[in-house]
CSV table of C-alpha atoms and ligand atoms in Angstrom, one decimal:
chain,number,residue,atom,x,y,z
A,1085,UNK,CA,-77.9,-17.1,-77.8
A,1086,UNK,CA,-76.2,-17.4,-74.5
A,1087,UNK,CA,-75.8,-13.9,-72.3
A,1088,UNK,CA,-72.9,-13.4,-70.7
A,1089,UNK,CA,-73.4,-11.1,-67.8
A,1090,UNK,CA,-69.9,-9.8,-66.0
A,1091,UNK,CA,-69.2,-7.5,-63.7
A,1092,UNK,CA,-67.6,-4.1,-65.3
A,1093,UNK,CA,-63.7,-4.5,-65.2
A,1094,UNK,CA,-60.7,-4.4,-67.7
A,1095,UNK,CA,-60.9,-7.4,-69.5
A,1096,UNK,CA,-65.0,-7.7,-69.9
A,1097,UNK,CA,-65.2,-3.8,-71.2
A,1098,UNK,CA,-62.3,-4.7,-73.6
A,1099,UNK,CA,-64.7,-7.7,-74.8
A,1100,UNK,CA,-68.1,-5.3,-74.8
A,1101,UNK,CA,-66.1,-2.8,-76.8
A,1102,UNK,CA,-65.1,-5.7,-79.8
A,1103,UNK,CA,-68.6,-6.7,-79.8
A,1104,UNK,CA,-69.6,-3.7,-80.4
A,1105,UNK,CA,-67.0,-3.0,-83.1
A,1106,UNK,CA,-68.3,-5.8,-84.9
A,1107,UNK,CA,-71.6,-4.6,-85.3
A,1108,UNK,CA,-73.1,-6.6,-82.1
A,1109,UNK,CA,-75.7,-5.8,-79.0
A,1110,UNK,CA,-74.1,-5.2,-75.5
A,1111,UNK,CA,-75.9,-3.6,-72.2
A,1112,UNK,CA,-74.3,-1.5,-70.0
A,1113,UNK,CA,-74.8,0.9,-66.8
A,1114,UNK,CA,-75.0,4.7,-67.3
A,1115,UNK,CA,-76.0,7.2,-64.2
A,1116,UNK,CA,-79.7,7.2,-65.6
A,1117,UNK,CA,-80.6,3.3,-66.4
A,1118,UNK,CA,-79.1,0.7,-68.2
A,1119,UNK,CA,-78.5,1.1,-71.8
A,1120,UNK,CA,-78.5,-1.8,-74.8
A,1121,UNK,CA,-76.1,-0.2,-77.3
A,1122,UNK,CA,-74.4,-0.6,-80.6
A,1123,UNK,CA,-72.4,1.3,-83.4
A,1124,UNK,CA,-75.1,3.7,-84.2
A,1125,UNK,CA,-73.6,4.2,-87.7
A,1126,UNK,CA,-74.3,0.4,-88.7
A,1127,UNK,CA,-77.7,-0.5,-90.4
A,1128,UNK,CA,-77.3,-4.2,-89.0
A,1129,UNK,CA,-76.1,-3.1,-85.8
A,1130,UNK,CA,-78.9,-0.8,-85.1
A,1131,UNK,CA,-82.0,-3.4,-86.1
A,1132,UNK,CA,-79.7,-6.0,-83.4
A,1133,UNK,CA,-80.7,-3.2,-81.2
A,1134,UNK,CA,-84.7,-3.2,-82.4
A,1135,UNK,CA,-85.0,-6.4,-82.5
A,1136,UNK,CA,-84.4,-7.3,-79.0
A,1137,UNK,CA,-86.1,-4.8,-77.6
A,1138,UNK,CA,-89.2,-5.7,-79.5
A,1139,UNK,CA,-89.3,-2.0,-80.2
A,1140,UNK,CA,-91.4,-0.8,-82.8
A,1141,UNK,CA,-89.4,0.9,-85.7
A,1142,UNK,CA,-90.6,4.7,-85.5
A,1143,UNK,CA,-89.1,4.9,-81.8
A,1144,UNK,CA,-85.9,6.8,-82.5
A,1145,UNK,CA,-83.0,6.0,-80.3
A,1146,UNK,CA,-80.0,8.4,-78.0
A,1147,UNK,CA,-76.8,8.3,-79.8
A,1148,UNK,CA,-73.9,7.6,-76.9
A,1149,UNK,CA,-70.5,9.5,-77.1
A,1150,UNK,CA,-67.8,10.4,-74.2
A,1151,UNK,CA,-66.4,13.2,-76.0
A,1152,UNK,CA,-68.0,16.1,-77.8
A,1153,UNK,CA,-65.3,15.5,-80.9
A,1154,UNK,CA,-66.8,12.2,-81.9
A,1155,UNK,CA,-70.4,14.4,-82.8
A,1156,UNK,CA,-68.3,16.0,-85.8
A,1157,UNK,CA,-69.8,14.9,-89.1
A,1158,UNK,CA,-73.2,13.6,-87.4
A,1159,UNK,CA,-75.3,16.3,-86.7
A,1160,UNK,CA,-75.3,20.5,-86.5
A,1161,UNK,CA,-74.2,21.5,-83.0
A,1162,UNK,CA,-75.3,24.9,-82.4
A,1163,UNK,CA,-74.0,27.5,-80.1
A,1164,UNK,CA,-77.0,26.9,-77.7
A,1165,UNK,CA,-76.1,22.8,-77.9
A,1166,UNK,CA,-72.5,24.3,-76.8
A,1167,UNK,CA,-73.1,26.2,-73.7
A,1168,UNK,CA,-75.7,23.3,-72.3
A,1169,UNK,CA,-72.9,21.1,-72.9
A,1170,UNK,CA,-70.7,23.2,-70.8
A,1171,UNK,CA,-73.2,23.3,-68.5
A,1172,UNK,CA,-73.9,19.7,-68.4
A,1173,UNK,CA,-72.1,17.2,-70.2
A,1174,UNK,CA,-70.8,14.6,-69.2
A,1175,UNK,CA,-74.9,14.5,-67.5
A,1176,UNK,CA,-78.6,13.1,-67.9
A,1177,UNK,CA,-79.2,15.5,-70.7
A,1178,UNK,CA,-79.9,14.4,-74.3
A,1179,UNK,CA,-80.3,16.6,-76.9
A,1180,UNK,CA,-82.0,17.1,-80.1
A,1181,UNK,CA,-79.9,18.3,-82.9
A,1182,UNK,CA,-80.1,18.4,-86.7
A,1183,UNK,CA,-78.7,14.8,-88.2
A,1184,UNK,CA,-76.2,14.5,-91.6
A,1185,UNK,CA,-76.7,11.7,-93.9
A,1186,UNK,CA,-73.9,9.7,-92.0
A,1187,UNK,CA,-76.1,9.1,-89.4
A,1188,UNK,CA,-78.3,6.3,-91.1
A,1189,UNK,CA,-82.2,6.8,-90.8
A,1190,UNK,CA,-82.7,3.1,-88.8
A,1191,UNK,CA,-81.3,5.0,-85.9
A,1192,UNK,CA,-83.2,8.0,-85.4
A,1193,UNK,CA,-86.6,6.2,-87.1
A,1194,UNK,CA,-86.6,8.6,-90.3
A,1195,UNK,CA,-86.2,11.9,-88.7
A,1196,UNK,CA,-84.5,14.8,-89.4
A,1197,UNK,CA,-82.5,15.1,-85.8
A,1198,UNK,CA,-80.5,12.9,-84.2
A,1199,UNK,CA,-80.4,12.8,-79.9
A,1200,UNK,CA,-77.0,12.6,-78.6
A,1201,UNK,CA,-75.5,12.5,-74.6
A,1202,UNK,CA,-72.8,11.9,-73.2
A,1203,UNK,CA,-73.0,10.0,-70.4
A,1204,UNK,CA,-71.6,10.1,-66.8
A,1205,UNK,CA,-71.0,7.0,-65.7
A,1206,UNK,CA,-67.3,5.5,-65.5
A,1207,UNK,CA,-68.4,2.2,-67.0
A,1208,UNK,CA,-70.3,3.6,-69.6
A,1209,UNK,CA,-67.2,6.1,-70.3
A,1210,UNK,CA,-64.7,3.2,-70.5
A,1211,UNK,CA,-66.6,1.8,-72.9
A,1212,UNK,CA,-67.5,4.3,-75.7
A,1213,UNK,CA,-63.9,5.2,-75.5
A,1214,UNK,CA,-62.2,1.8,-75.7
A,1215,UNK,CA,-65.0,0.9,-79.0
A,1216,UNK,CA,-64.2,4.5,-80.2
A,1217,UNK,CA,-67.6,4.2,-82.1
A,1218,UNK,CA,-70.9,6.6,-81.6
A,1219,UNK,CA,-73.0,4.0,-80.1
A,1220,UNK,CA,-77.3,4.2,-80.4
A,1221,UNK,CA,-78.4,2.7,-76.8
A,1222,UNK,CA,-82.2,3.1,-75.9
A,1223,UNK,CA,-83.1,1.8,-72.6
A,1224,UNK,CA,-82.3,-2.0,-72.1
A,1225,UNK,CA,-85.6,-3.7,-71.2
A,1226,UNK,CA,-88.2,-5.1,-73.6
A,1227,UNK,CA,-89.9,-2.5,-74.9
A,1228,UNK,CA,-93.4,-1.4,-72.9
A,1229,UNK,CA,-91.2,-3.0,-69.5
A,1230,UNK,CA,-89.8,-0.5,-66.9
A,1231,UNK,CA,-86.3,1.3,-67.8
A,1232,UNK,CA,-83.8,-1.5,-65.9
A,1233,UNK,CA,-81.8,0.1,-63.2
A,1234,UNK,CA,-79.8,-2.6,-62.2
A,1235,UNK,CA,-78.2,-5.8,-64.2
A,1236,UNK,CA,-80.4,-8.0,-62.9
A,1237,UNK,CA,-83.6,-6.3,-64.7
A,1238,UNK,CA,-81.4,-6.2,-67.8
A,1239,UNK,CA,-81.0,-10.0,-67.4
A,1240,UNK,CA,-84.8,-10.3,-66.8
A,1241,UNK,CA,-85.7,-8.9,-70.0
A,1242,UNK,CA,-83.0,-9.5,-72.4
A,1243,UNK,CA,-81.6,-12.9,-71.7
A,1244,UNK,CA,-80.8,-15.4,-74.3
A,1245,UNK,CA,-81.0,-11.9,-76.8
A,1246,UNK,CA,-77.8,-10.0,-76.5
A,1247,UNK,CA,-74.4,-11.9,-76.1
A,1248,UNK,CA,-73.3,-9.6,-72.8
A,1249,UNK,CA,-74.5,-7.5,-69.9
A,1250,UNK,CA,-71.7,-5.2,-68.0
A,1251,UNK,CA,-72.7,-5.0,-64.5
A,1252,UNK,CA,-71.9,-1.7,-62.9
A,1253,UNK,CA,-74.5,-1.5,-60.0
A,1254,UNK,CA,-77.3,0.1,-59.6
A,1255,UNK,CA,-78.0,3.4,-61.3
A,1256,UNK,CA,-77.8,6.5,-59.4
A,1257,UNK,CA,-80.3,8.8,-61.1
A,1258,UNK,CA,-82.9,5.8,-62.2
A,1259,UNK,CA,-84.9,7.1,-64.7
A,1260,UNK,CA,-83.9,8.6,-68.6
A,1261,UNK,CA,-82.5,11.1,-69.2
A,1262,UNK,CA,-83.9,14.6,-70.1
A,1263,UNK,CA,-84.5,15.1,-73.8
A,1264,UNK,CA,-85.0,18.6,-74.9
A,1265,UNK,CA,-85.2,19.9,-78.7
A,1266,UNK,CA,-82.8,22.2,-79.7
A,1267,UNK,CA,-83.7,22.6,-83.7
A,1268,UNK,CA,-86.5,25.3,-83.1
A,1269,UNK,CA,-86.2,28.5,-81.7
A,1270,UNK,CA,-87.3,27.9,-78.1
A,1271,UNK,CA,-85.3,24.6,-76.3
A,1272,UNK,CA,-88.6,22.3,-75.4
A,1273,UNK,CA,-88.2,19.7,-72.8
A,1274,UNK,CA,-89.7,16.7,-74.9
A,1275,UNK,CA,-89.1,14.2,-71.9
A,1276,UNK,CA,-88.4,15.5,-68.3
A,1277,UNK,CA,-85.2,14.2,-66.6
A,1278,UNK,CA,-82.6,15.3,-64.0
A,1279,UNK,CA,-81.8,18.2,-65.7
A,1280,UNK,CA,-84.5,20.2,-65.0
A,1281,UNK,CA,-86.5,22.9,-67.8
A,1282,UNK,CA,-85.2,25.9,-65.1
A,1283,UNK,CA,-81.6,24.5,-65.7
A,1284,UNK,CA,-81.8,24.3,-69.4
A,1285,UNK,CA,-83.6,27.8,-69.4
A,1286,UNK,CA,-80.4,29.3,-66.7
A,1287,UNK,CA,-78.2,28.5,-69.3
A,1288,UNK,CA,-80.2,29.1,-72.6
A,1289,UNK,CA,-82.1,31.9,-71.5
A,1290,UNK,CA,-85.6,30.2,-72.0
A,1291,UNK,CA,-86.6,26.5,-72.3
A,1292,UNK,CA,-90.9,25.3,-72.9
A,1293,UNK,CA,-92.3,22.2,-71.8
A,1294,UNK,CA,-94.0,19.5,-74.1
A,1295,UNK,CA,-97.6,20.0,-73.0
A,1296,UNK,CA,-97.7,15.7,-73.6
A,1297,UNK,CA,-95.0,15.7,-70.9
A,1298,UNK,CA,-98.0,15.4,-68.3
A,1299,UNK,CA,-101.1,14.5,-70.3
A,1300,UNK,CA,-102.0,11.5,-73.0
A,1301,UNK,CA,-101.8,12.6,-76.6
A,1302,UNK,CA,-105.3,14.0,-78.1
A,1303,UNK,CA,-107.1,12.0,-80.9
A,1304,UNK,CA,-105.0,13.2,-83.8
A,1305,UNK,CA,-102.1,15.0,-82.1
A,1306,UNK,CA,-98.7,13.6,-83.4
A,1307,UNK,CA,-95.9,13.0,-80.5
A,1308,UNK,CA,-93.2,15.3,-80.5
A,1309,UNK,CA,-90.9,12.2,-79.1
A,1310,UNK,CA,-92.3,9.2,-80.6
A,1311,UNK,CA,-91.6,7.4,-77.7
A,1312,UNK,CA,-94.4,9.7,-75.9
A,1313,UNK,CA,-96.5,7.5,-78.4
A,1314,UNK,CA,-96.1,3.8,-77.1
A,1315,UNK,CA,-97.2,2.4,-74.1
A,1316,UNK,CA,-94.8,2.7,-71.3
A,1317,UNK,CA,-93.0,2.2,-67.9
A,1318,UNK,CA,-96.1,-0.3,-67.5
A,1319,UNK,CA,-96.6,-2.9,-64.2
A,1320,UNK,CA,-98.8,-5.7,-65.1
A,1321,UNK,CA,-101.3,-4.4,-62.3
A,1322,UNK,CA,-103.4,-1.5,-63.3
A,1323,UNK,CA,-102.1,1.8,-60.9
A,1324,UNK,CA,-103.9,4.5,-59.6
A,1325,UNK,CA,-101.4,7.2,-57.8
A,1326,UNK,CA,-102.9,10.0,-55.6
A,1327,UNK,CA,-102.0,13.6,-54.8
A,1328,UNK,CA,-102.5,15.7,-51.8
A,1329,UNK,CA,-101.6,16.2,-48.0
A,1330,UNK,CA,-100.2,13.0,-46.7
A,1331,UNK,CA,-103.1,12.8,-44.1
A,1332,UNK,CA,-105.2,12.5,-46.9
A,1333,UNK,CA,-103.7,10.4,-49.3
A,1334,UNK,CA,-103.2,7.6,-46.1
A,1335,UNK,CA,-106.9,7.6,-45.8
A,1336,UNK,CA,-107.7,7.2,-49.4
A,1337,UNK,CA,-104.9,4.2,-49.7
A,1338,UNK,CA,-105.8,2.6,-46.8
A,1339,UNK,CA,-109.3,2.5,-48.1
A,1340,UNK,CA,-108.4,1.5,-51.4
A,1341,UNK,CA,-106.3,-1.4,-49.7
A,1342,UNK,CA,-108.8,-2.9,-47.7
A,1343,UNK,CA,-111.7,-2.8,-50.3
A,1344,UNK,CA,-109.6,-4.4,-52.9
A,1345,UNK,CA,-108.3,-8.0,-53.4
A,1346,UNK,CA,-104.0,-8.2,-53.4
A,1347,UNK,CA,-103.9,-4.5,-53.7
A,1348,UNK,CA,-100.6,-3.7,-52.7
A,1349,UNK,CA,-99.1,0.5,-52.2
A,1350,UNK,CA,-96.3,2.5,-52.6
A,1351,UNK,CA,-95.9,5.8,-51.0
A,1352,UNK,CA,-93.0,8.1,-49.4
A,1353,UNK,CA,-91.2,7.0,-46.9
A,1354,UNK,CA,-92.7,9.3,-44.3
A,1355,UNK,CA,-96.1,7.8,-45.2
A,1356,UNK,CA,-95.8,3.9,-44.5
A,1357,UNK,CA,-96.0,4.1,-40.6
A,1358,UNK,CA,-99.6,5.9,-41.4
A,1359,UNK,CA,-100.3,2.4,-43.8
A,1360,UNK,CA,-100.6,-0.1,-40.7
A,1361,UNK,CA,-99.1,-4.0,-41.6
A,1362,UNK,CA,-100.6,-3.5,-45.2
A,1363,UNK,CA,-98.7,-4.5,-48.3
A,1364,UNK,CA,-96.0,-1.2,-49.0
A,1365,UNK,CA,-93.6,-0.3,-50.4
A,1366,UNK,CA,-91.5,2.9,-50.1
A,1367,UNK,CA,-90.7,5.4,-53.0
A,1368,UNK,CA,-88.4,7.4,-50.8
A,1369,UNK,CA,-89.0,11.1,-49.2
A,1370,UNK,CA,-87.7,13.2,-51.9
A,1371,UNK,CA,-88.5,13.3,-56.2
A,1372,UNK,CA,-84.5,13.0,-56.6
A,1373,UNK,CA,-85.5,9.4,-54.1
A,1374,UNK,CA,-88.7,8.6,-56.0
A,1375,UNK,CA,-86.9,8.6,-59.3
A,1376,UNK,CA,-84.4,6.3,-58.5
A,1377,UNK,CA,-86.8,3.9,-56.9
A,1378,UNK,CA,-89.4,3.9,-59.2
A,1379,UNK,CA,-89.0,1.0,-61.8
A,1380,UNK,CA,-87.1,-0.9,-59.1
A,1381,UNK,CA,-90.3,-1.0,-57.3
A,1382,UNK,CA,-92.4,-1.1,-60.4
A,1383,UNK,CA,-90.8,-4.4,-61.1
A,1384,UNK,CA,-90.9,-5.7,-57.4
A,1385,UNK,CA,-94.7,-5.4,-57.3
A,1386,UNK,CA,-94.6,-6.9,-60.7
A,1387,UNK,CA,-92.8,-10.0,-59.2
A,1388,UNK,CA,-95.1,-10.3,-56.0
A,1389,UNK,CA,-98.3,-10.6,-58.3
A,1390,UNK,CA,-99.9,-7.7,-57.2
A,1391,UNK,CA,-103.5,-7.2,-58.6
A,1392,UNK,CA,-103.7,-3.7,-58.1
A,1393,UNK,CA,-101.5,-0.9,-57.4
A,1394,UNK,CA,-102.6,2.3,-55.7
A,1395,UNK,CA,-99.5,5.0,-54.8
A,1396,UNK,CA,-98.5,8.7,-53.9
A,1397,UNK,CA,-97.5,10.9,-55.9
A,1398,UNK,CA,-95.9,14.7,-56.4
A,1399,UNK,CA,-97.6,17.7,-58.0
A,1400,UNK,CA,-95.9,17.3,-61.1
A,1401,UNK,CA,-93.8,20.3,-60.7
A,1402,UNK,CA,-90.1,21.3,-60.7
A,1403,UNK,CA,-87.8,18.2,-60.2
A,1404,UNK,CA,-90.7,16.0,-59.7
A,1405,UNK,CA,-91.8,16.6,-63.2
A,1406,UNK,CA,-89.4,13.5,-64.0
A,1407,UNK,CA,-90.4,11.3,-61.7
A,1408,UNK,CA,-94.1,12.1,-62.4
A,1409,UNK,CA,-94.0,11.5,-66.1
A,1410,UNK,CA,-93.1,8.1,-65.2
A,1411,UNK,CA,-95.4,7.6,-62.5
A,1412,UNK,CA,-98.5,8.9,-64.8
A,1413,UNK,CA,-97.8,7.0,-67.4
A,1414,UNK,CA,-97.3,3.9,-65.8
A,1415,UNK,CA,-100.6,4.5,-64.4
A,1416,UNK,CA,-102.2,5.3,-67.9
A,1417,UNK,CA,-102.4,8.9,-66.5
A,1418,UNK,CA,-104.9,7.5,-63.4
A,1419,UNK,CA,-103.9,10.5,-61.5
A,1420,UNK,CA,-106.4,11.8,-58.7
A,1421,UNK,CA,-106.1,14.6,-56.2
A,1422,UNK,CA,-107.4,14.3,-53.0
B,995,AMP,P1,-85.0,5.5,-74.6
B,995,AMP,O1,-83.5,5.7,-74.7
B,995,AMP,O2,-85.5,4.0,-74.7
B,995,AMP,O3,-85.5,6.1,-73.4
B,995,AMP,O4,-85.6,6.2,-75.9
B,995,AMP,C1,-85.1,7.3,-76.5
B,995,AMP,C2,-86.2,8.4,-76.5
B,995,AMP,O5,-85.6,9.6,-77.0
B,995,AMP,C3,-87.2,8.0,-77.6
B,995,AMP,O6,-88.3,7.3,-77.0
B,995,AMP,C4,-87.7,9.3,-78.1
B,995,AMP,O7,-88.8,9.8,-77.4
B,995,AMP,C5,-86.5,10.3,-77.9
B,995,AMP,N1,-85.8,10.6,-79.1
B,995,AMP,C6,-84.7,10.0,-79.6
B,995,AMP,N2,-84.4,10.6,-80.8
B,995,AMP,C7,-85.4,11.5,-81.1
B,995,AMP,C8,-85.6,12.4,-82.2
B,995,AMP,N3,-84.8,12.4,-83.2
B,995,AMP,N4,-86.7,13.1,-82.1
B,995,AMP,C9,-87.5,13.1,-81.1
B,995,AMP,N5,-87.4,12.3,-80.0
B,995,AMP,C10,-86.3,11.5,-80.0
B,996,MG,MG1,-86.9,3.3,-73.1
């Protein structure tokens, strides 16, 4: 198949949107990373969808709308789902809300809820509203790849597969959005995002934390998300990221570095002046920074062959938690504090 990959204006949104409406694959920007959407109410569609991603079949996937009308008749919205809305809609927030049959079982892998956001982007806007169709968008690389934040990475992963890519830039927050489960009776964060837990708990009163949020799953222990469950966010080199006083954490990299064959680091900005001329790269100074970085340079080191990555990280706390979900399981949870 050939892909087609345009910059976001009139006429190529009005050509994303009939794909779409015939039951096709397209890509397109949204403030968090790049989505690879289609009518999430069409069997076909959906597989499309699957398929290129290589994703296996229990990974459930968001359901995209721009207004809050087009969820009637697809899932239960309840009055805590309202108020977060309020609070942050359109945003980086997904939520987890009880499914009807209209919304086919393909598209949220068998389960019982559905995930929905709306997101805030004006390409991604222009879009769901010009198809007028709920559309089911997982992240657009292959699947075990990091998220795409920018067309290009789209075009790495998913050329000759889908028959268009909208460019719109490069996205602003860089990593998913936050999914938290609304169909029990405390709000739980399943996957951390932009919208932080103390957010979602200002506005519904309280709000847990997936304990898998920050460690592997134990032998036995079912995923809450299924996507918790797969491989993810992965560079080909294996990654060790450290935590601690920046003094500190330069000694241990620069260490690392030298006793290791194409090692290559990334660390905060304020760090890389204490690295010397070694291979770095910079994640930024703040989480918000290191978020929107991250699979940018996960994919950079990718394409300079590094061997062996060693980086910084945050105490997974607060609005790092986002940024360090990522981080640890790109690493395969490799996380040492020094
Ligand atoms: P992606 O958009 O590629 O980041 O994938 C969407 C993620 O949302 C999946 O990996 C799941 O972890 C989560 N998700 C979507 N729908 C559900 C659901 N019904 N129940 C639990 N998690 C979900
Ligand atoms: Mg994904």
């Amino acid at each position: 198949m050939d892909t087609l990959c345009l910059p976001a204006a009139e006429d190529s949104l009005r050509r994303g949107a009939e794909l779409l409406k015939t039951g096709q694959v397209v890509a397109f920007p949204t403030e968090t990373v790049y989505g690879l959407g289609a009518d999430a109410l069409n069997e076909a569609a959906v597989r499309a969808i699957f398929a290129a991603k290589e994703r296996p079949a229990d990974n459930p996937l968001i359901v995209h709308v721009w207004s809050r009308d087009q969820l009637e008749g697809l899932c239960l919205v309840t009055d805590t789902a309202r108020k977060l809305m309020d609070a942050y809609w359109p945003g980086p927030l997904t939520m987890l809300l009880l499914k009807t049959d209209r919304v086919p079982a393909v598209t949220t892998a068998g389960l019982p809820s559905v995930a929905v956001r709306c997101p805030d982007h004006p390409v991604a806007q222009a879009l769901l509203k010009e198809c007028a169709l709920p559309i089911a968008a997982p992240s657009a690389n292959r699947s075990g790849r990091p998220s795409p934040t920018s067309a290009a990475h789209v075009w790495q992963d998913m050329k000759g597969r889908i028959p268009l890519i909208l460019d719109g830039g490069e996205c602003r927050v860089g990593v998913e959005s936050t999914v938290v489960d609304l169909t029990g009776e405390i709000p739980t964060v399943l996957r951390p995002g932009a919208v932080t837990p103390r957010m979602i708990a200002d506005v519904a009163g309280k709000c847990a934390v997936a304990p898998s949020v920050m460690r592997p799953l134990l032998e036995g222990e079912t995923a809450p998300s299924p996507g918790m469950r797969h491989r993810h966010y992965a560079p080909k080199a294996p990654m060790t990221v450290y935590i601690g006083p920046d003094e500190r954490v330069a000694t241990v990299l620069r260490e690392q570095y030298d006793a290791t064959e194409n090692a290559v680091l990334l660390a905060r900005e304020s760090l890389l002046p204490l690295l010397g001329q070694r291979r770095a790269f910079s994640l930024g100074n703040t989480p918000a920074e290191g978020a929107r970085l991250l699979f940018q340079r996960l994919r950079e080191m990718d394409a300079l062959g590094a061997g062996r990555i060693y980086a910084q990280g945050w105490e997974p706390e607060g609005d790092a938690l986002a940024v360090m979900n990522r981080m640890a399981r790109a690493a395969a949870f490799d996380i040492v504090h020094v």
